[in-house]
PDB file of C-alpha atoms and ligand atoms in Angstrom:
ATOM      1  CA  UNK W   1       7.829  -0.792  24.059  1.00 51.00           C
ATOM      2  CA  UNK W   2       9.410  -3.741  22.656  1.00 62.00           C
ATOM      3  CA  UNK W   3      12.331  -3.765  20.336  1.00 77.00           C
ATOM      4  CA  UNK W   4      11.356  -4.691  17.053  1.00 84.00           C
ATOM      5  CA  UNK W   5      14.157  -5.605  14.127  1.00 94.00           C
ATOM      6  CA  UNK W   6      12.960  -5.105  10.786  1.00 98.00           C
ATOM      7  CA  UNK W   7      14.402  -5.420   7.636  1.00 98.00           C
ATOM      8  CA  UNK W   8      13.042  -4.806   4.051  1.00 98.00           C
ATOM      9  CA  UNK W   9      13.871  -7.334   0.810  1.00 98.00           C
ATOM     10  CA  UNK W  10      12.140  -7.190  -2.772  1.00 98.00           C
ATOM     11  CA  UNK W  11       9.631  -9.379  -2.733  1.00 98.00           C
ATOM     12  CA  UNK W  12       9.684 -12.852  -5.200  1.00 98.00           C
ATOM     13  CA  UNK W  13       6.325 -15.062  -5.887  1.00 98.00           C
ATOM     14  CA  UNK W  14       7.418 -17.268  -3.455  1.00 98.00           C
ATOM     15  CA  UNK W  15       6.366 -14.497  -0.913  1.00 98.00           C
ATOM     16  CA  UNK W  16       2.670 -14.529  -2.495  1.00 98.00           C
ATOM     17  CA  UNK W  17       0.732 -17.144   0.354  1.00 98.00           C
ATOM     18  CA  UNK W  18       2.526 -14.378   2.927  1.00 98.00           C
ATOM     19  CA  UNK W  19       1.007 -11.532   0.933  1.00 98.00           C
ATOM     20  CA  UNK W  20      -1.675 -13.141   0.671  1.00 98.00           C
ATOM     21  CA  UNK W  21      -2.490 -13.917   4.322  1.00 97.00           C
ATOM     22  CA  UNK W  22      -1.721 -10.417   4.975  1.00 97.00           C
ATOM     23  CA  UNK W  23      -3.918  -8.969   2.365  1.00 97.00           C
ATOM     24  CA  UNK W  24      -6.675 -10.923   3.290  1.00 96.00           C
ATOM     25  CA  UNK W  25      -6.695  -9.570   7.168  1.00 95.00           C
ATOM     26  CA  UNK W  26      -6.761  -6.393   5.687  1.00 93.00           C
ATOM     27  CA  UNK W  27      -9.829  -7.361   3.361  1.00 94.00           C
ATOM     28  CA  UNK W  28     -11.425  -8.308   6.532  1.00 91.00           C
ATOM     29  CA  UNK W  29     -10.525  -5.659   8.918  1.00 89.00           C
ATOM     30  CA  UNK W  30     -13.106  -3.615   6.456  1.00 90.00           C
ATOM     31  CA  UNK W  31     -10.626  -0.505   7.145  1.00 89.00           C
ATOM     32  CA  UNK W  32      -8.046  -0.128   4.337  1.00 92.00           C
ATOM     33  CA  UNK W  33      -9.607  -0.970   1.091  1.00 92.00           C
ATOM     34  CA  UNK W  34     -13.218  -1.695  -1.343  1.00 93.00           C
ATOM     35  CA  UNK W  35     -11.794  -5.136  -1.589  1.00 91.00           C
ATOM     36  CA  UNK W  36     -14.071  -7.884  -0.080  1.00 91.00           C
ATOM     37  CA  UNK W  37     -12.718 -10.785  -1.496  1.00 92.00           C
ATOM     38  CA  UNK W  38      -9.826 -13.072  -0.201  1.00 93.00           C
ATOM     39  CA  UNK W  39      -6.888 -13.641  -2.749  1.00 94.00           C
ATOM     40  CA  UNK W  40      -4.953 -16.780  -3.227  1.00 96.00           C
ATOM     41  CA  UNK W  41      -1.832 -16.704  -3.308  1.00 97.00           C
ATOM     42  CA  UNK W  42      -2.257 -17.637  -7.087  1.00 97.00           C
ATOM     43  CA  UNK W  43      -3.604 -14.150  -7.908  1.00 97.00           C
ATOM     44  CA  UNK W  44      -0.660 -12.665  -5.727  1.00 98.00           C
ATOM     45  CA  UNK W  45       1.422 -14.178  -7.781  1.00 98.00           C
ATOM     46  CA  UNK W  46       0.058 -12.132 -10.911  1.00 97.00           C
ATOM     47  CA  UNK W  47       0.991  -8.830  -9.376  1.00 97.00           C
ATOM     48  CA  UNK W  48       4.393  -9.600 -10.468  1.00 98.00           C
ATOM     49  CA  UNK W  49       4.662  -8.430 -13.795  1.00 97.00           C
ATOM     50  CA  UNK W  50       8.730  -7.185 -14.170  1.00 96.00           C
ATOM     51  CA  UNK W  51       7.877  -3.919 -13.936  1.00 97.00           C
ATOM     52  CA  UNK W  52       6.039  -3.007 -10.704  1.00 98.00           C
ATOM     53  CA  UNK W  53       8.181  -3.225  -7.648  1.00 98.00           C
ATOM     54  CA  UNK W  54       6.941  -5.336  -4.189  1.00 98.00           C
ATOM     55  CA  UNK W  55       8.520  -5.086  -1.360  1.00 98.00           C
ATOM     56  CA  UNK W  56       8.623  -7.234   1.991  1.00 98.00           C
ATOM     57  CA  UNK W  57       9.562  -6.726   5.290  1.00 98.00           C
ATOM     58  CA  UNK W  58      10.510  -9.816   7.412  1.00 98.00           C
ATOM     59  CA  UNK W  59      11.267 -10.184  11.852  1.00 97.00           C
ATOM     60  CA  UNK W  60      13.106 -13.056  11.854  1.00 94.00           C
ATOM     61  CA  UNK W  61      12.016 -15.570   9.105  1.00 92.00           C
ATOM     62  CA  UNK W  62       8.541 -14.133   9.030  1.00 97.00           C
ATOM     63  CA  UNK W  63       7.318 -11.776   6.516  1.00 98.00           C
ATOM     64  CA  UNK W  64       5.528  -9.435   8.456  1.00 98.00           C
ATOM     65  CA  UNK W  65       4.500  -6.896   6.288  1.00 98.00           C
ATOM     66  CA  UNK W  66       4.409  -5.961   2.164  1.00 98.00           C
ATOM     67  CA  UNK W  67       4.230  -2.664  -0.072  1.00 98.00           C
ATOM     68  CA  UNK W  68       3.218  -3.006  -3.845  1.00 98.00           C
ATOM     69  CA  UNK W  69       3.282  -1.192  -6.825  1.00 98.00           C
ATOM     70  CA  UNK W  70       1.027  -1.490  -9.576  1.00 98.00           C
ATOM     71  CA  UNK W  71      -0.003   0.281 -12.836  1.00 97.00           C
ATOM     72  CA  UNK W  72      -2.037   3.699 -12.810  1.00 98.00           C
ATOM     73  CA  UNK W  73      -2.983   4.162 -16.635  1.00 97.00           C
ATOM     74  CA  UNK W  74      -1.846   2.497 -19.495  1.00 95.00           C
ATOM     75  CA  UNK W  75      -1.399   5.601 -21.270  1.00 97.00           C
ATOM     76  CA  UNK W  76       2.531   6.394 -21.914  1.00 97.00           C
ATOM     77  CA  UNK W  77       2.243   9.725 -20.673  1.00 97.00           C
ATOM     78  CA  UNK W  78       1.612   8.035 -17.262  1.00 98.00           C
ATOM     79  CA  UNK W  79       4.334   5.327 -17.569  1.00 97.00           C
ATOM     80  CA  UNK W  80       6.234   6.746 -14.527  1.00 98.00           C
ATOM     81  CA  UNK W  81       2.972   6.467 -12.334  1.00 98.00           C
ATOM     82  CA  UNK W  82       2.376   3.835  -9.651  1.00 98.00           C
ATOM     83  CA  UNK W  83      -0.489   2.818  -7.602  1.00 98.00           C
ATOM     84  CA  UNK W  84       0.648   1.534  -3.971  1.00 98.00           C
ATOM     85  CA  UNK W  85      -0.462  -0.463  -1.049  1.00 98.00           C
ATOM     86  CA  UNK W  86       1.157  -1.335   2.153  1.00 98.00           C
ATOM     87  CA  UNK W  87      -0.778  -3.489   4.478  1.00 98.00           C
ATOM     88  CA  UNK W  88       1.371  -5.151   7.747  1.00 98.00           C
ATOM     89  CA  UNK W  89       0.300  -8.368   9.679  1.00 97.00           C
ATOM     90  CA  UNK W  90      -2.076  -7.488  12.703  1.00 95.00           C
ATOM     91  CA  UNK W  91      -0.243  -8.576  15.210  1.00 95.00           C
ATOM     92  CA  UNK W  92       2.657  -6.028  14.022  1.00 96.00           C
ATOM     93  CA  UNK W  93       0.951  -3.076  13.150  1.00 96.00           C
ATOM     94  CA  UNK W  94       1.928  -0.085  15.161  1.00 96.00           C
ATOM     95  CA  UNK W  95       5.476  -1.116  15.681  1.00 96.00           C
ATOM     96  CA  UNK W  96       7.257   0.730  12.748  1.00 98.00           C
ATOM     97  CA  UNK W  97       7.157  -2.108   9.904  1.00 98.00           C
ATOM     98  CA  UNK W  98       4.659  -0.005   7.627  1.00 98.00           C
ATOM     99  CA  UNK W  99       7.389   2.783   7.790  1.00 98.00           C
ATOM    100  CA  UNK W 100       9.889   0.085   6.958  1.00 98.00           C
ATOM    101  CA  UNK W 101       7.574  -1.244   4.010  1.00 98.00           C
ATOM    102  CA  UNK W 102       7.125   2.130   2.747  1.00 98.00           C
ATOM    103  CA  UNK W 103      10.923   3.414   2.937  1.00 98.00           C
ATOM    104  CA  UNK W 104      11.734   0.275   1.211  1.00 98.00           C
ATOM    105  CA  UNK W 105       9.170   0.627  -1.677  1.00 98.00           C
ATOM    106  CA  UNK W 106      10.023   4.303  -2.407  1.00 98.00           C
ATOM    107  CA  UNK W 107      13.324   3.768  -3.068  1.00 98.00           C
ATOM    108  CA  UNK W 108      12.568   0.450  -5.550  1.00 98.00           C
ATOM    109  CA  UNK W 109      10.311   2.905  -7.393  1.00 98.00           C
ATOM    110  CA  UNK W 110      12.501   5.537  -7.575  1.00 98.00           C
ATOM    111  CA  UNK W 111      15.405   2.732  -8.512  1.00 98.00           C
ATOM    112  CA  UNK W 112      12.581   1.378 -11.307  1.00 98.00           C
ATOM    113  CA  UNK W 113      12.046   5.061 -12.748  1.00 98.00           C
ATOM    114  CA  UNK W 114       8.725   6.223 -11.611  1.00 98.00           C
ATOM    115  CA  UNK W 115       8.516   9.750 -10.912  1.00 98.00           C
ATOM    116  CA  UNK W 116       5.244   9.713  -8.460  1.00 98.00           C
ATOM    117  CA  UNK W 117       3.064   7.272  -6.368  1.00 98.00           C
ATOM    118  CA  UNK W 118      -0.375   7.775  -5.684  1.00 98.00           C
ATOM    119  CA  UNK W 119      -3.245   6.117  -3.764  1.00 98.00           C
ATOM    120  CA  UNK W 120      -6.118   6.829  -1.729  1.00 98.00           C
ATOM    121  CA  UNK W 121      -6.973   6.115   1.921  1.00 98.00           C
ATOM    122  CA  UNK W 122     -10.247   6.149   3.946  1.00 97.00           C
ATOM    123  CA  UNK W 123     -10.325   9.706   6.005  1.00 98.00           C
ATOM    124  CA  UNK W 124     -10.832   7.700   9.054  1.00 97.00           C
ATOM    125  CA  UNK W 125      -7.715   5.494   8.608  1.00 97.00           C
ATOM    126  CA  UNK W 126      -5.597   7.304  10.878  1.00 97.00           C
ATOM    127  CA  UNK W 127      -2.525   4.946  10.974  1.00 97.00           C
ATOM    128  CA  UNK W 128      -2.486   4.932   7.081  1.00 98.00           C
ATOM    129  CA  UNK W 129      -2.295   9.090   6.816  1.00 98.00           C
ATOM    130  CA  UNK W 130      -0.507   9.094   9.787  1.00 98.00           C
ATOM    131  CA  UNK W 131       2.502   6.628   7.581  1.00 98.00           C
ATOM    132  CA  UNK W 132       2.359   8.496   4.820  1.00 98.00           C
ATOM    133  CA  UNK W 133       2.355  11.861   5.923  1.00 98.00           C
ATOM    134  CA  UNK W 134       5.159  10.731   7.715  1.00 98.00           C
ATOM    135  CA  UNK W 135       7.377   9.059   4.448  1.00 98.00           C
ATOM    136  CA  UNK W 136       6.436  12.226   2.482  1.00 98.00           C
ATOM    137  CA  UNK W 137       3.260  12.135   0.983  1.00 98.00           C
ATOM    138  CA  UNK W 138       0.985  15.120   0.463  1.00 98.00           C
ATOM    139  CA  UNK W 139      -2.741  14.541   0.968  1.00 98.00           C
ATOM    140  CA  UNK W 140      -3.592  15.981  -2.486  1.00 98.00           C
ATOM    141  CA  UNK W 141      -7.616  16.125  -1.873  1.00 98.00           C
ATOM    142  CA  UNK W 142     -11.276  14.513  -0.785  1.00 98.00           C
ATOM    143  CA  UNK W 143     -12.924  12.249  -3.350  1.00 98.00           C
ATOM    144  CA  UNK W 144     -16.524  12.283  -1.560  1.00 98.00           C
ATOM    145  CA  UNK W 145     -19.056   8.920  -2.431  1.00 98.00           C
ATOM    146  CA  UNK W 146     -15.786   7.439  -4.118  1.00 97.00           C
ATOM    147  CA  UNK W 147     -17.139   3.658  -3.497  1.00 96.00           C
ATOM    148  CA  UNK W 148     -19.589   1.868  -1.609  1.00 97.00           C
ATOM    149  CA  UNK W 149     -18.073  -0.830   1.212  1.00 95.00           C
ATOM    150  CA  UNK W 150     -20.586  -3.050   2.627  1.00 94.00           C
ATOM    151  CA  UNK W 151     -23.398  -0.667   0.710  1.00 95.00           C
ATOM    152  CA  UNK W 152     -22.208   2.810   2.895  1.00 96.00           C
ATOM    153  CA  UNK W 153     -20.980   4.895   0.565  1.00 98.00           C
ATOM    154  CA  UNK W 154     -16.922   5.730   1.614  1.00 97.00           C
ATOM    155  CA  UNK W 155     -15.072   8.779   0.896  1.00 98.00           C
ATOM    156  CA  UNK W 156     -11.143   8.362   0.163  1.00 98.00           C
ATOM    157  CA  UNK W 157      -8.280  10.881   0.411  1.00 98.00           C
ATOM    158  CA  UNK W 158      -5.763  11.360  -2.165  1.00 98.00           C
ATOM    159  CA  UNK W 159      -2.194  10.716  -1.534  1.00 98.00           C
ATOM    160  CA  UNK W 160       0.852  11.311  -3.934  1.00 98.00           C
ATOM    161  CA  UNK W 161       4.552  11.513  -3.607  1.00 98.00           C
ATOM    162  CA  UNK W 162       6.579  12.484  -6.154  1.00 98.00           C
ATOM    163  CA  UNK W 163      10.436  10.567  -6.526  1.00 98.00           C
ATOM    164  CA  UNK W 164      13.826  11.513  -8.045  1.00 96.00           C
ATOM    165  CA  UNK W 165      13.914  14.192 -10.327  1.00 96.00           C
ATOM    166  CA  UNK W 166      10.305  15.049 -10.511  1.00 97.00           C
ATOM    167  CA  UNK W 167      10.602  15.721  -6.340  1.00 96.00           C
ATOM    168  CA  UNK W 168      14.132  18.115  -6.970  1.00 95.00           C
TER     169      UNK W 168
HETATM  170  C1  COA U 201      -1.717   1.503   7.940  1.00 71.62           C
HETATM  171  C2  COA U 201      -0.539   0.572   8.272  1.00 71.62           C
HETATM  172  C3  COA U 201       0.065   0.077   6.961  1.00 71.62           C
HETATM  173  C4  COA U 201       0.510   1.376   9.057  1.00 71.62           C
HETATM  174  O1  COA U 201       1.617   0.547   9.316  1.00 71.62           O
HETATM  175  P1  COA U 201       2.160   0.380  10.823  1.00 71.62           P
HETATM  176  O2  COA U 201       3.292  -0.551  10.794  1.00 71.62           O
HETATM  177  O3  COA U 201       1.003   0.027  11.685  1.00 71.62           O
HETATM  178  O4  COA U 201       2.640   1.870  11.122  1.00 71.62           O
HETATM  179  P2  COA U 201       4.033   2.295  11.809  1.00 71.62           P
HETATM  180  O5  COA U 201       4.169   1.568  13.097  1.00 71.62           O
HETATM  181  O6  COA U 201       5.136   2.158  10.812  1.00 71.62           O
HETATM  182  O7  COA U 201       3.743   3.814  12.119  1.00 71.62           O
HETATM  183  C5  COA U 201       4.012   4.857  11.198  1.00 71.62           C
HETATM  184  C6  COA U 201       3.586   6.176  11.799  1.00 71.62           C
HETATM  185  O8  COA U 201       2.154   6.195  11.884  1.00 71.62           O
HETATM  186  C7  COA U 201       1.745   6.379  13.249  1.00 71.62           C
HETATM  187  N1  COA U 201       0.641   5.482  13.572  1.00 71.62           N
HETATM  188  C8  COA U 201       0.669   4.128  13.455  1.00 71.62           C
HETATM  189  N2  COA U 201      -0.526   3.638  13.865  1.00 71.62           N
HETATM  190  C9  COA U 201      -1.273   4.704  14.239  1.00 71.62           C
HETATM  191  C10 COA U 201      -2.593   4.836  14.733  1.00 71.62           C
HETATM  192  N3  COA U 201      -3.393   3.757  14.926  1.00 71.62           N
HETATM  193  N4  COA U 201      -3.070   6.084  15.008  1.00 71.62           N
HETATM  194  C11 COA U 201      -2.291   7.164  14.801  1.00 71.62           C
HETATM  195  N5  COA U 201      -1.023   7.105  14.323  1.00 71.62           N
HETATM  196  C12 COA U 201      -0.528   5.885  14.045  1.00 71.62           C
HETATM  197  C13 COA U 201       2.910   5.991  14.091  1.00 71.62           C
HETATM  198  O9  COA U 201       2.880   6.696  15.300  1.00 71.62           O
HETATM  199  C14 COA U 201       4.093   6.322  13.235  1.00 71.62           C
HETATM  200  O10 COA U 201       4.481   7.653  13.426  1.00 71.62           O
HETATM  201  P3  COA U 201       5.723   7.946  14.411  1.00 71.62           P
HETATM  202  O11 COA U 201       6.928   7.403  13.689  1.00 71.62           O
HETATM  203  O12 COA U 201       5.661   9.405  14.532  1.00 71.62           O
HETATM  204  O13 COA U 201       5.457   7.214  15.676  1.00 71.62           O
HETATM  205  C15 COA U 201      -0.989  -0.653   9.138  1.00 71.62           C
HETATM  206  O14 COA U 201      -1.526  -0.189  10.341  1.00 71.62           O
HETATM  207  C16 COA U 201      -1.972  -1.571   8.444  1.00 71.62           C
HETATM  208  O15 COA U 201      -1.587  -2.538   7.806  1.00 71.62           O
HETATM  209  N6  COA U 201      -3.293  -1.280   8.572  1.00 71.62           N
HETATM  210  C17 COA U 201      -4.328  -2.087   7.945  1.00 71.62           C
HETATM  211  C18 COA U 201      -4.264  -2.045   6.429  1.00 71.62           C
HETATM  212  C19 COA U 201      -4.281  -0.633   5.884  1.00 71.62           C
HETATM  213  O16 COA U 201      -5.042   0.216   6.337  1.00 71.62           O
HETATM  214  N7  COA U 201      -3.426  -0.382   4.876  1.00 71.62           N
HETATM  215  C20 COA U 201      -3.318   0.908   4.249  1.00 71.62           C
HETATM  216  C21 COA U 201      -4.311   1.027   3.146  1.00 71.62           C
HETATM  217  S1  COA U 201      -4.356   2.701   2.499  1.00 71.62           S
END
């Protein structure tokens, strides 16, 4: 297997065409998300608000990979909630960077205050469980008919991890 050398950095907008092109594999690959539609790097740029921590990991020069926070509810009670994402370029996906994106993200949310991340991932998305049951997550349930991609109705599992004191 070949040696990979990844390191993790907070992301800045100047990172957003990167995202972007990253994103929008995903989008395509049909296996990660209901998204359909390509971002620019314009609307990449939106996701960063000041409070909601991204994350990038580069080889080299290249960003290879991202993790992103964004907001849950925008009731208070939920303030230390965080949706995530981590999607890594296809030509570097089974080589450890997702593990590297997600290290890197839990600790900026943890840094940033929230006490939990959540998402959910398609049952068949073994890599994507596989990442996250291995960085701590607990597969919290099944939503059943949860969307529709591509008009076949999807189910999606649950996934949360709780950070800093709410994990003690
Ligand atoms: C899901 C994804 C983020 C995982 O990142 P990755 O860099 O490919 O995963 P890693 O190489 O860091 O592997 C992490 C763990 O998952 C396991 N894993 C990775 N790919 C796997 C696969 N296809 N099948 C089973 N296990 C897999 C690895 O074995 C590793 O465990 P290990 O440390 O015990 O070996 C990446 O594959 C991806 O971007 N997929 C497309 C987009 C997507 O689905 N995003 C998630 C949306 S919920």
């Amino acid at each position: 297997m070949a040696e990979h050398s990844f390191t993790a950095r907070a992301a800045t907008p100047a990172d957003a065409l990167a995202i972007a092109t990253i994103y929008n594999h995903g989008i395509s690959d049909r296996t990660g998300t209901f998204e359909t539609e390509p971002r620019s790097a314009q609307q990449i740029e939106a996701w960063f608000d000041g409070r909601h921590p991204i994350v990038v990991v580069e080889e080299g020069r290249e960003v290879v990979a991202f993790a992103s926070t964004s907001a849950y509810r925008s009731r208070p009670c939920y303030a230390g909630v965080a949706e995530f994402s981590v999607y890594v370029a296809r030509n570097h996906r089974g080589s450890g960077a997702g593990h590297v994106a997600m290290t890197a993200l839990l600790g900026a949310a943890q840094a940033a205050g929230f006490w939990k991340l959540l998402s959910r991932i398609f049952p068949e998305n073994t890599a994507s469980r596989a990442l996250m049951s291995k960085v701590g997550f607990r597969e919290v349930g099944l939503y059943r008919r949860h969307g529709k991609l591509d008009g076949a109705w999807r189910d999606c599992v649950i996934v949360e991890r709780l950070l800093g004191e709410a994990a003690e």
